[in-house]
Amino acid sequence: MHNTPVALVTGANAGIGRQVAKDLAGHGYTVLVGSRDLSRGEAAAAKIDGDAHAVRLDVTDEVSIAAAAQRIRSEFGRLDVLVNNAGISFVGDAATPLEERARAGLLTEVPLDVVRRFFETNVIGPIALTQALLPLLREAPAARIVNVGSSGSSLTLNADESNPQRSMFGIYPTSKSALHAATLGFATALEPAGIKVNVADPGFTATALNNFQGTKTVEEGARHIVRMALIGPDGPTGTFSGDDGPLPW
């Protein structure tokens, strides 16, 4: 078995995921850089100081998930942290302004094939990957699962009529709300095993997901995700939080 703790970060070839992998490597973890494109994952891993390895992983592909799980088992023999970061926020031209993206994503407008793609990537993918990796996570002395969520997907905040952002509550926040619910489902089921499962909100971070229009750097966006990945035995489970503390579901 690998002597150092191992962390898998999905969608880690760029953006917040790459920064999370970099930060976990700085904390002494062997980091597995999950990437649909192996060459891009290898390029990202090569830029990380520490023990970093690229893993080809498409969370919408069951064969890819099974192959990644088998490789982690055979090559590393353990998995201590899983960060479900991979996701999509928009389908279309990357240059489309955010307001136009939001309008196109409203549930009154979005095509059903796009709805399915969002849920396959943002919800079913993390569930399928987590299930596939549970045998390894159960063997870890203190496994942690962090799902990257969004305060913009808070049902409580979007039910508030005074919230000006609620008009943009479309397919992306809907899919993230579903991921939040799935997180709570895993947390309650895995609590007896001591595996802590939480949602971490990176905040509005400048990445390709928002055409780099976010107000936080990737270093700032990764900070709370890493914090939740490193929580000790007294840390929470089944929570939704950001840099400033707990967030409403």
XYZ file of C-alpha atoms in Angstrom:
249
model
C 0.000 0.000 0.000
C 1.074 3.558 -0.713
C 2.713 5.102 2.369
C 1.269 8.580 1.979
C -2.426 9.523 1.863
C -3.925 9.674 -1.623
C -6.416 12.234 -2.934
C -8.343 12.145 -6.212
C -9.575 15.457 -7.608
C -11.870 15.291 -10.614
C -11.712 17.941 -13.319
C -8.227 18.804 -12.056
C -6.467 19.638 -15.305
C -7.441 23.313 -14.932
C -9.095 25.917 -12.729
C -10.137 25.260 -9.160
C -9.548 21.521 -9.469
C -5.919 21.971 -10.438
C -5.393 24.394 -7.563
C -7.004 21.972 -5.095
C -4.676 19.222 -6.331
C -1.697 21.552 -5.980
C -2.679 22.537 -2.441
C -3.279 18.951 -1.319
C 0.127 17.976 -2.704
C 1.544 20.775 -0.576
C -0.007 19.084 2.445
C 1.846 15.873 1.688
C -0.817 14.018 -0.280
C -0.213 11.979 -3.379
C -2.640 13.668 -5.742
C -4.418 12.056 -8.647
C -5.306 14.611 -11.298
C -8.576 13.442 -12.827
C -9.010 14.591 -16.410
C -11.105 13.479 -19.394
C -8.106 14.230 -21.614
C -5.122 12.309 -20.239
C -2.550 14.526 -21.963
C -4.026 17.630 -20.332
C -4.031 15.847 -16.996
C -0.393 14.888 -17.436
C 0.517 18.472 -18.295
C -1.249 19.700 -15.141
C 0.355 17.029 -12.942
C 3.804 17.954 -14.258
C 3.333 21.497 -12.919
C 2.461 20.363 -9.386
C 5.261 20.298 -6.822
C 5.003 16.948 -5.088
C 3.731 13.491 -5.955
C 1.123 14.020 -8.685
C -0.241 11.588 -11.267
C -2.760 12.050 -14.066
C -5.738 9.698 -14.207
C -7.970 9.547 -17.243
C -11.478 10.004 -15.881
C -14.766 10.931 -17.505
C -17.430 10.951 -14.792
C -20.164 10.411 -17.392
C -18.579 7.163 -18.614
C -19.027 4.032 -16.477
C -16.139 2.271 -18.231
C -13.836 5.211 -17.508
C -14.922 5.261 -13.857
C -14.327 1.518 -13.456
C -10.899 1.764 -15.088
C -9.892 4.663 -12.832
C -11.037 2.801 -9.720
C -9.085 -0.285 -10.781
C -5.952 1.730 -11.463
C -6.128 3.452 -8.083
C -6.557 0.075 -6.375
C -3.715 -1.633 -8.233
C -1.212 1.242 -8.401
C -1.797 3.044 -5.091
C -3.804 0.624 -2.965
C -5.631 3.370 -1.093
C -7.776 6.475 -1.386
C -8.181 8.913 1.487
C -9.818 11.947 -0.127
C -12.227 12.315 -3.036
C -12.990 15.798 -4.342
C -15.873 15.778 -6.830
C -15.022 18.976 -8.665
C -15.714 18.135 -12.329
C -18.796 19.838 -13.702
C -20.320 21.933 -16.447
C -22.103 25.263 -16.161
C -23.020 26.007 -19.773
C -23.337 24.205 -23.097
C -22.470 26.391 -26.066
C -20.078 29.145 -27.135
C -17.624 29.948 -24.340
C -17.764 33.640 -25.282
C -21.485 33.891 -24.471
C -22.049 36.554 -21.769
C -23.131 35.290 -18.343
C -26.557 36.931 -18.482
C -27.275 35.266 -21.828
C -26.050 31.941 -20.466
C -28.399 32.303 -17.517
C -31.398 33.037 -19.776
C -30.577 30.046 -21.997
C -30.411 27.844 -18.938
C -33.839 28.678 -17.543
C -35.983 25.572 -17.175
C -38.604 27.172 -19.421
C -36.052 27.354 -22.235
C -33.345 24.717 -21.870
C -33.595 21.709 -24.234
C -34.080 18.341 -22.557
C -30.897 16.908 -24.038
C -28.999 19.691 -22.263
C -30.868 18.949 -19.024
C -29.756 15.318 -19.280
C -26.159 16.335 -19.967
C -26.088 18.590 -16.910
C -27.472 15.925 -14.617
C -25.206 13.228 -16.066
C -22.139 15.391 -15.406
C -23.008 17.338 -12.256
C -25.113 14.801 -10.338
C -25.050 11.240 -11.651
C -21.318 11.385 -12.369
C -20.293 12.224 -8.788
C -22.731 9.628 -7.430
C -21.398 6.925 -9.763
C -17.761 7.764 -9.028
C -18.309 7.895 -5.281
C -20.032 4.505 -5.343
C -17.186 3.002 -7.394
C -14.562 4.315 -4.978
C -16.368 3.481 -1.733
C -14.517 0.165 -1.246
C -11.222 2.082 -1.170
C -12.610 4.939 0.916
C -14.036 2.519 3.485
C -10.552 1.057 3.959
C -8.989 4.469 4.646
C -8.402 5.422 8.283
C -10.267 8.736 7.927
C -11.761 9.172 4.467
C -13.158 12.497 3.348
C -15.440 13.311 0.418
C -15.908 16.911 -0.694
C -18.450 17.827 -3.351
C -17.965 21.233 -4.929
C -21.279 23.066 -4.709
C -22.576 26.579 -5.126
C -24.287 29.112 -2.891
C -26.190 30.134 -6.023
C -27.929 26.750 -5.788
C -29.237 27.262 -2.264
C -32.971 26.539 -2.268
C -33.374 28.690 0.816
C -31.686 31.723 -0.731
C -33.485 31.350 -4.055
C -36.860 31.036 -2.353
C -36.291 34.501 -0.881
C -38.153 37.005 -3.065
C -35.688 39.739 -2.107
C -32.794 37.840 -3.706
C -32.098 39.512 -7.083
C -30.165 36.464 -8.301
C -33.169 34.123 -8.073
C -34.242 35.053 -11.608
C -31.201 33.110 -12.873
C -32.116 29.873 -11.103
C -31.902 27.570 -14.112
C -30.407 24.218 -15.047
C -26.919 24.764 -13.594
C -28.060 25.753 -10.078
C -30.801 23.113 -10.234
C -28.210 20.422 -10.925
C -26.000 21.683 -8.112
C -28.995 21.672 -5.736
C -29.405 18.003 -6.616
C -25.718 17.424 -5.881
C -26.178 19.075 -2.490
C -29.027 16.661 -1.752
C -26.927 13.695 -2.879
C -24.149 14.846 -0.560
C -26.484 14.744 2.399
C -27.619 11.273 1.347
C -24.041 9.986 1.283
C -23.192 11.755 4.538
C -26.012 10.148 6.503
C -25.342 6.705 5.020
C -21.593 6.866 5.657
C -21.654 8.487 9.084
C -21.461 5.113 10.902
C -18.284 4.349 8.919
C -16.675 7.621 9.991
C -16.469 8.943 6.424
C -17.208 12.653 6.376
C -19.017 14.033 3.340
C -19.575 17.748 2.835
C -20.405 20.400 0.231
C -17.878 23.201 -0.188
C -18.741 26.408 -2.022
C -15.686 28.010 -3.672
C -17.514 31.278 -4.300
C -17.622 33.187 -7.571
C -14.192 32.188 -8.844
C -12.731 33.219 -12.193
C -12.562 30.002 -14.247
C -13.517 28.756 -17.685
C -16.934 27.819 -16.241
C -17.875 31.508 -16.116
C -15.617 32.757 -18.916
C -13.212 34.017 -16.231
C -15.657 36.639 -15.011
C -15.549 35.529 -11.374
C -14.356 37.831 -8.604
C -12.118 35.360 -6.740
C -8.813 33.840 -7.802
C -8.467 30.076 -8.090
C -6.224 30.170 -5.028
C -9.052 31.785 -3.061
C -11.661 29.466 -4.566
C -9.716 26.327 -3.676
C -9.063 27.327 -0.079
C -12.290 26.136 1.542
C -12.448 22.960 -0.525
C -9.007 21.990 0.736
C -9.980 22.935 4.275
C -12.936 20.547 4.154
C -10.782 17.798 2.631
C -8.409 18.060 5.595
C -10.905 18.194 8.476
C -10.033 16.116 11.507
C -12.102 13.629 13.488
C -14.042 16.432 15.180
C -14.935 18.030 11.851
C -18.482 18.159 10.490
C -20.281 15.901 8.062
C -23.397 16.539 6.007
C -22.781 20.295 5.848
C -22.843 23.026 3.209
C -20.358 25.840 3.789
C -18.060 28.443 2.282
C -15.234 30.696 3.389
C -17.501 32.578 5.790
C -19.099 29.541 7.406
C -22.322 27.524 7.026
C -24.639 28.203 4.085
C -28.387 27.533 3.928
C -29.419 24.468 1.930
